[in-house]
mmCIF file of C-alpha atoms in Angstrom:
data_model
loop_
_atom_site.group_PDB
_atom_site.id
_atom_site.type_symbol
_atom_site.label_atom_id
_atom_site.label_comp_id
_atom_site.label_asym_id
_atom_site.label_seq_id
_atom_site.Cartn_x
_atom_site.Cartn_y
_atom_site.Cartn_z
ATOM 1 C CA UNK A 1 -10.134 -13.703 -5.472
ATOM 2 C CA UNK A 2 -13.430 -12.902 -3.740
ATOM 3 C CA UNK A 3 -13.340 -9.185 -3.329
ATOM 4 C CA UNK A 4 -16.832 -7.914 -3.277
ATOM 5 C CA UNK A 5 -15.799 -4.428 -4.821
ATOM 6 C CA UNK A 6 -14.215 -5.902 -7.990
ATOM 7 C CA UNK A 7 -16.349 -9.354 -8.936
ATOM 8 C CA UNK A 8 -19.836 -8.836 -10.388
ATOM 9 C CA UNK A 9 -22.582 -10.772 -8.229
ATOM 10 C CA UNK A 10 -26.011 -11.853 -9.459
ATOM 11 C CA UNK A 11 -29.002 -11.183 -7.453
ATOM 12 C CA UNK A 12 -32.595 -12.743 -8.335
ATOM 13 C CA UNK A 13 -35.646 -10.204 -7.485
ATOM 14 C CA UNK A 14 -38.702 -11.936 -7.969
ATOM 15 C CA UNK A 15 -37.519 -13.863 -11.089
ATOM 16 C CA UNK A 16 -35.741 -10.924 -12.706
ATOM 17 C CA UNK A 17 -31.764 -11.370 -12.433
ATOM 18 C CA UNK A 18 -29.652 -8.132 -11.947
ATOM 19 C CA UNK A 19 -25.962 -7.925 -12.021
ATOM 20 C CA UNK A 20 -24.589 -6.412 -9.183
ATOM 21 C CA UNK A 21 -21.045 -4.656 -7.929
ATOM 22 C CA UNK A 22 -20.364 -4.268 -4.247
ATOM 23 C CA UNK A 23 -19.782 -0.469 -3.447
ATOM 24 C CA UNK A 24 -19.592 -0.225 0.239
ATOM 25 C CA UNK A 25 -19.540 -2.952 3.228
ATOM 26 C CA UNK A 26 -20.222 -1.992 6.916
ATOM 27 C CA UNK A 27 -18.768 -4.557 9.581
ATOM 28 C CA UNK A 28 -19.675 -5.100 13.204
ATOM 29 C CA UNK A 29 -17.119 -3.254 15.391
ATOM 30 C CA UNK A 30 -16.226 -6.152 17.735
ATOM 31 C CA UNK A 31 -17.311 -9.476 15.607
ATOM 32 C CA UNK A 32 -16.133 -8.034 12.270
ATOM 33 C CA UNK A 33 -19.262 -9.852 10.567
ATOM 34 C CA UNK A 34 -20.972 -8.005 7.655
ATOM 35 C CA UNK A 35 -23.833 -5.521 9.068
ATOM 36 C CA UNK A 36 -25.016 -3.801 5.587
ATOM 37 C CA UNK A 37 -23.771 -3.768 2.205
ATOM 38 C CA UNK A 38 -24.347 -1.432 -0.503
ATOM 39 C CA UNK A 39 -24.662 -2.638 -4.383
ATOM 40 C CA UNK A 40 -24.595 -0.737 -7.892
ATOM 41 C CA UNK A 41 -26.568 -2.426 -10.384
ATOM 42 C CA UNK A 42 -24.661 -2.631 -13.696
ATOM 43 C CA UNK A 43 -25.046 -3.516 -17.305
ATOM 44 C CA UNK A 44 -22.664 -4.781 -19.598
ATOM 45 C CA UNK A 45 -22.166 -1.314 -20.913
ATOM 46 C CA UNK A 46 -21.393 0.483 -17.470
ATOM 47 C CA UNK A 47 -18.201 1.929 -17.048
ATOM 48 C CA UNK A 48 -16.889 2.531 -13.251
ATOM 49 C CA UNK A 49 -13.785 3.731 -11.385
ATOM 50 C CA UNK A 50 -12.366 0.744 -9.400
ATOM 51 C CA UNK A 51 -9.275 0.364 -7.138
ATOM 52 C CA UNK A 52 -7.407 -2.658 -8.489
ATOM 53 C CA UNK A 53 -4.394 -4.233 -6.636
ATOM 54 C CA UNK A 54 -0.888 -4.138 -7.939
ATOM 55 C CA UNK A 55 1.177 -7.498 -8.137
ATOM 56 C CA UNK A 56 5.013 -7.173 -8.571
ATOM 57 C CA UNK A 57 6.695 -10.409 -10.322
ATOM 58 C CA UNK A 58 10.143 -11.556 -11.238
ATOM 59 C CA UNK A 59 11.964 -10.059 -7.993
ATOM 60 C CA UNK A 60 14.403 -12.581 -8.557
ATOM 61 C CA UNK A 61 15.359 -11.321 -11.860
ATOM 62 C CA UNK A 62 15.637 -7.580 -10.683
ATOM 63 C CA UNK A 63 19.148 -6.677 -10.677
ATOM 64 C CA UNK A 64 18.534 -3.756 -8.505
ATOM 65 C CA UNK A 65 16.893 -6.046 -5.754
ATOM 66 C CA UNK A 66 19.792 -8.582 -6.029
ATOM 67 C CA UNK A 67 22.322 -5.885 -5.351
ATOM 68 C CA UNK A 68 20.674 -5.284 -1.904
ATOM 69 C CA UNK A 69 18.174 -2.579 -3.182
ATOM 70 C CA UNK A 70 14.599 -2.268 -1.916
ATOM 71 C CA UNK A 71 11.463 -2.277 -3.536
ATOM 72 C CA UNK A 72 9.414 0.870 -2.256
ATOM 73 C CA UNK A 73 6.016 0.686 -3.227
ATOM 74 C CA UNK A 74 4.127 3.973 -3.745
ATOM 75 C CA UNK A 75 0.664 2.306 -4.574
ATOM 76 C CA UNK A 76 -0.456 -1.036 -3.950
ATOM 77 C CA UNK A 77 -3.801 -0.261 -5.462
ATOM 78 C CA UNK A 78 -4.238 1.848 -8.486
ATOM 79 C CA UNK A 79 -7.841 3.527 -9.579
ATOM 80 C CA UNK A 80 -8.935 2.443 -13.250
ATOM 81 C CA UNK A 81 -11.691 3.023 -15.360
ATOM 82 C CA UNK A 82 -13.309 -0.054 -17.216
ATOM 83 C CA UNK A 83 -16.657 -1.445 -17.725
ATOM 84 C CA UNK A 84 -17.962 -3.153 -14.685
ATOM 85 C CA UNK A 85 -17.885 -6.719 -16.216
ATOM 86 C CA UNK A 86 -14.116 -6.528 -17.254
ATOM 87 C CA UNK A 87 -12.584 -5.455 -14.213
ATOM 88 C CA UNK A 88 -9.179 -6.597 -14.251
ATOM 89 C CA UNK A 89 -8.391 -8.845 -11.049
ATOM 90 C CA UNK A 90 -4.827 -7.221 -10.890
ATOM 91 C CA UNK A 91 -2.130 -5.105 -12.516
ATOM 92 C CA UNK A 92 0.977 -6.786 -13.134
ATOM 93 C CA UNK A 93 4.273 -5.134 -12.797
ATOM 94 C CA UNK A 94 7.363 -7.123 -14.066
ATOM 95 C CA UNK A 95 10.454 -6.226 -12.238
ATOM 96 C CA UNK A 96 12.876 -7.914 -14.658
ATOM 97 C CA UNK A 97 15.769 -5.555 -15.525
ATOM 98 C CA UNK A 98 15.300 -2.602 -13.109
ATOM 99 C CA UNK A 99 18.225 -1.344 -11.371
ATOM 100 C CA UNK A 100 18.756 0.463 -8.018
ATOM 101 C CA UNK A 101 17.447 4.253 -8.681
ATOM 102 C CA UNK A 102 14.905 3.084 -11.400
ATOM 103 C CA UNK A 103 11.349 4.700 -11.011
ATOM 104 C CA UNK A 104 8.334 2.308 -12.187
ATOM 105 C CA UNK A 105 5.659 4.768 -13.289
ATOM 106 C CA UNK A 106 2.235 4.067 -14.695
ATOM 107 C CA UNK A 107 3.315 4.168 -18.439
ATOM 108 C CA UNK A 108 5.407 0.782 -17.698
ATOM 109 C CA UNK A 109 2.366 -1.046 -16.882
ATOM 110 C CA UNK A 110 0.316 -3.145 -19.752
ATOM 111 C CA UNK A 111 -3.422 -2.261 -19.155
ATOM 112 C CA UNK A 112 -6.191 -4.769 -20.703
ATOM 113 C CA UNK A 113 -7.997 -3.558 -23.500
ATOM 114 C CA UNK A 114 -10.524 -0.963 -22.343
ATOM 115 C CA UNK A 115 -9.221 -0.314 -19.196
ATOM 116 C CA UNK A 116 -7.628 3.024 -18.551
ATOM 117 C CA UNK A 117 -6.235 4.705 -15.499
ATOM 118 C CA UNK A 118 -8.526 7.260 -13.591
ATOM 119 C CA UNK A 119 -5.433 9.497 -13.384
ATOM 120 C CA UNK A 120 -4.964 10.298 -17.359
ATOM 121 C CA UNK A 121 -3.519 13.597 -17.009
ATOM 122 C CA UNK A 122 -0.093 12.857 -16.276
ATOM 123 C CA UNK A 123 2.425 9.853 -15.470
ATOM 124 C CA UNK A 124 2.515 8.654 -11.899
ATOM 125 C CA UNK A 125 4.832 6.662 -9.842
ATOM 126 C CA UNK A 126 3.615 3.176 -8.883
ATOM 127 C CA UNK A 127 7.089 2.040 -7.143
ATOM 128 C CA UNK A 128 10.970 2.555 -7.333
ATOM 129 C CA UNK A 129 14.013 0.418 -6.350
ATOM 130 C CA UNK A 130 15.590 2.496 -3.401
ATOM 131 C CA UNK A 131 19.364 2.313 -2.358
ATOM 132 C CA UNK A 132 19.818 -0.083 0.485
ATOM 133 C CA UNK A 133 20.379 2.027 3.985
ATOM 134 C CA UNK A 134 24.234 2.500 4.557
ATOM 135 C CA UNK A 135 25.448 1.366 8.241
ATOM 136 C CA UNK A 136 26.931 4.255 10.079
ATOM 137 C CA UNK A 137 30.655 3.854 10.957
ATOM 138 C CA UNK A 138 31.513 2.101 14.250
ATOM 139 C CA UNK A 139 33.678 5.098 15.183
ATOM 140 C CA UNK A 140 30.395 7.408 15.572
ATOM 141 C CA UNK A 141 28.383 4.750 17.503
ATOM 142 C CA UNK A 142 31.332 4.251 20.084
ATOM 143 C CA UNK A 143 31.169 8.243 20.566
ATOM 144 C CA UNK A 144 27.497 8.245 21.160
ATOM 145 C CA UNK A 145 27.471 5.556 23.820
ATOM 146 C CA UNK A 146 30.383 7.395 25.622
ATOM 147 C CA UNK A 147 28.361 10.436 25.692
ATOM 148 C CA UNK A 148 25.071 9.033 26.806
ATOM 149 C CA UNK A 149 27.041 7.279 29.709
ATOM 150 C CA UNK A 150 28.267 10.538 30.832
ATOM 151 C CA UNK A 151 25.114 12.290 30.297
ATOM 152 C CA UNK A 152 23.551 9.741 32.869
ATOM 153 C CA UNK A 153 26.030 10.341 35.179
ATOM 154 C CA UNK A 154 25.682 13.887 35.459
ATOM 155 C CA UNK A 155 21.842 13.653 35.673
ATOM 156 C CA UNK A 156 22.447 10.970 38.544
ATOM 157 C CA UNK A 157 24.616 13.718 40.268
ATOM 158 C CA UNK A 158 22.155 16.389 39.969
ATOM 159 C CA UNK A 159 19.500 14.265 41.189
ATOM 160 C CA UNK A 160 21.326 13.257 44.344
ATOM 161 C CA UNK A 161 22.139 16.811 44.925
ATOM 162 C CA UNK A 162 18.495 17.899 44.759
ATOM 163 C CA UNK A 163 17.574 15.114 47.326
ATOM 164 C CA UNK A 164 20.289 16.261 49.704
ATOM 165 C CA UNK A 165 18.428 19.710 49.368
ATOM 166 C CA UNK A 166 14.960 18.383 49.716
ATOM 167 C CA UNK A 167 16.475 16.594 53.081
ATOM 168 C CA UNK A 168 18.017 19.962 54.464
ATOM 169 C CA UNK A 169 14.390 21.823 53.889
ATOM 170 C CA UNK A 170 12.832 19.578 56.300
#
């Protein structure tokens, strides 16, 4: 996917090759071109913490979304601990079978071998299927509009009264 922070690159320095992983990238504020990059030299055994994007699949097979629910994403990226040469491209969440009110937490994600969540002491939310917002009854909307019109009239009359006082002071 071309992400400098999750893909290993190789650099040849005086005939010796090194595996590198991007750790920081500074961009020009106007042109948005790279100015400086920091890399971490890694080996086949190096373990690192890295943020991996979460991808949601099978939305069409999710009863909660079909019933008008909304997918509320809590974490678009999740920090994992893994070997630098085996960083997963993404973590996949299958939405098949989830209904309104269901929470999708970290225990429901299948991690590749050798990959662990950086948060290992507790379960944490990735997303949930929220109920759709209910529309307000039309009666209440009509009352609010009427009150707004009266308020405008009262303010307009007050403003006219102030103008008359200002003219009388002159």
